[in-house]
XYZ file of C-alpha atoms in Angstrom:
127
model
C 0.000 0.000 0.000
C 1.507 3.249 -0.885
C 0.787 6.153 1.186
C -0.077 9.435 -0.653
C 2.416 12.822 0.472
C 0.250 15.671 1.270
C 1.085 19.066 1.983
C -1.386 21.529 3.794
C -0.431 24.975 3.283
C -2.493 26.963 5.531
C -1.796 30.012 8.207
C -3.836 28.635 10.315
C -2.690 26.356 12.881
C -4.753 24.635 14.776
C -7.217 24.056 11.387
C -3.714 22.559 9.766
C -3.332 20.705 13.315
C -6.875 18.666 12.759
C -6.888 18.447 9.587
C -3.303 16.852 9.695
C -4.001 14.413 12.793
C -7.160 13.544 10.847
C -5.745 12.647 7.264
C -2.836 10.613 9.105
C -5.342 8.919 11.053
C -6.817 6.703 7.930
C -3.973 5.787 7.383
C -3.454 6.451 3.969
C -1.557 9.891 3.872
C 1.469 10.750 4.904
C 1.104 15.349 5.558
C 3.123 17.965 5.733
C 2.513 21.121 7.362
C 3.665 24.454 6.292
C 2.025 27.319 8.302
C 4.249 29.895 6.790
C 3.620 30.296 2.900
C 6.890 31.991 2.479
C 8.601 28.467 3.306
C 6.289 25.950 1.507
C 8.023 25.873 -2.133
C 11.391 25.107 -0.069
C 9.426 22.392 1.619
C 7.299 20.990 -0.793
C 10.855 20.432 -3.019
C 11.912 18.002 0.345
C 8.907 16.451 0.557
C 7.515 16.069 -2.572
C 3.763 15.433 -1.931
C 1.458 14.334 -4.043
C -0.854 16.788 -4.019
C -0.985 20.156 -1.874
C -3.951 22.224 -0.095
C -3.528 25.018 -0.220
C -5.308 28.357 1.666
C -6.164 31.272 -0.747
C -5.397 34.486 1.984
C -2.402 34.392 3.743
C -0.714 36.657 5.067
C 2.231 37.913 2.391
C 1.206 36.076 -0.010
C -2.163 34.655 -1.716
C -2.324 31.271 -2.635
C -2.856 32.233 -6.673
C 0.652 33.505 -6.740
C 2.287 31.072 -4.602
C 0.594 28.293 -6.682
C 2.488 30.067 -9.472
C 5.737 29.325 -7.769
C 4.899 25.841 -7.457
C 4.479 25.091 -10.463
C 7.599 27.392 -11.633
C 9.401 24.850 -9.853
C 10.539 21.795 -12.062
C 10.057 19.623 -9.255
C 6.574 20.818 -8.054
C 5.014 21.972 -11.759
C 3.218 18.534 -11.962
C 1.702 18.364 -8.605
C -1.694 18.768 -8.183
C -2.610 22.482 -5.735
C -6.593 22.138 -4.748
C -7.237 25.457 -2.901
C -9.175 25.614 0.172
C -11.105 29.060 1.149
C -13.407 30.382 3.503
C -14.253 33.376 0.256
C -16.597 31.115 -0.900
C -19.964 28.700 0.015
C -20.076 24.813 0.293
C -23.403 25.370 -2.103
C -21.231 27.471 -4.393
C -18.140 25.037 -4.562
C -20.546 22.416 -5.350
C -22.635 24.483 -7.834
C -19.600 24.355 -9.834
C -18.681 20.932 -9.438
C -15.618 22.141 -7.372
C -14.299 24.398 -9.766
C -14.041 28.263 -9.353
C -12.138 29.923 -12.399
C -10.918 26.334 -14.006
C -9.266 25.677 -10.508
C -10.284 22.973 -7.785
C -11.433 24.730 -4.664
C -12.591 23.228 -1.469
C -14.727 25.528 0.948
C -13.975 26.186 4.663
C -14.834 24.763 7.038
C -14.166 21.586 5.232
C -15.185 18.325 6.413
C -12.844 15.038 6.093
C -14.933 13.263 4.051
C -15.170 16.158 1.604
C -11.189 16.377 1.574
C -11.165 12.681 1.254
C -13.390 12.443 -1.505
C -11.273 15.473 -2.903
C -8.088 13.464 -2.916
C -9.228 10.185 -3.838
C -10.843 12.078 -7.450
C -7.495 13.565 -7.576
C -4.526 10.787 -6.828
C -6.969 7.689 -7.046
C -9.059 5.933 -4.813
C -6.867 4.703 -1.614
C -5.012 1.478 -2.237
């Protein structure tokens, strides 16, 4: 069974915290934590996950143009980014089939049976 590398990318830490404790707790993901945006290319090229959450509105830097950076990276260009946002509505994200703009959004607060059907559509259902 191979375990799929997340990264959460998030300001917030006690929402990274749970959601962290509660991925790791199925069992099938490995995550990564990176509360401050500024660091989360650097770390993302260590850890290479396999797909990254990522916040829209931190602080420095929005999660548009740091997606940008990820995917300047050679490393990092092929790795999936599905942002996560309080900006927008549960009824909204699924109006649009989880697109906003082309891109896959999740909406906060987001449940772990939301993220897990977001990552199992995205890397495969869990071995």
């Amino acid at each position: 069974m191979k375990i799929k590398r997340i990264m959460i990318v998030d300001d917030e830490v006690s929402f990274t915290r749970l959601l962290k404790l509660s991925l790791e707790q199925t069992g099938q993901y490995a995550v990564q934590v990176e509360n401050n945006p500024h660091g989360a290319v650097r770390a993302a090229r260590q850890f290479l996950p396999d797909l990254v959450l990522m916040d829209v509105m931190m602080p420095g830097i929005d999660g548009g143009a740091l997606a940008e950076q990820f995917h300047a990276s050679a490393q990092l260009e092929k790795v999936p980014i599905v942002f996560l946002t309080a900006a927008v509505k549960h009824e909204e994200v699924r109006a649009r089939q989880g697109q906003i703009g082309g891109l896959p959004f999740l909406a906060k607060p987001v449940d772990l049976q939301e993220v897990t059907r977001c990552l199992q559509h995205h890397l495969g259902p869990a071995p």
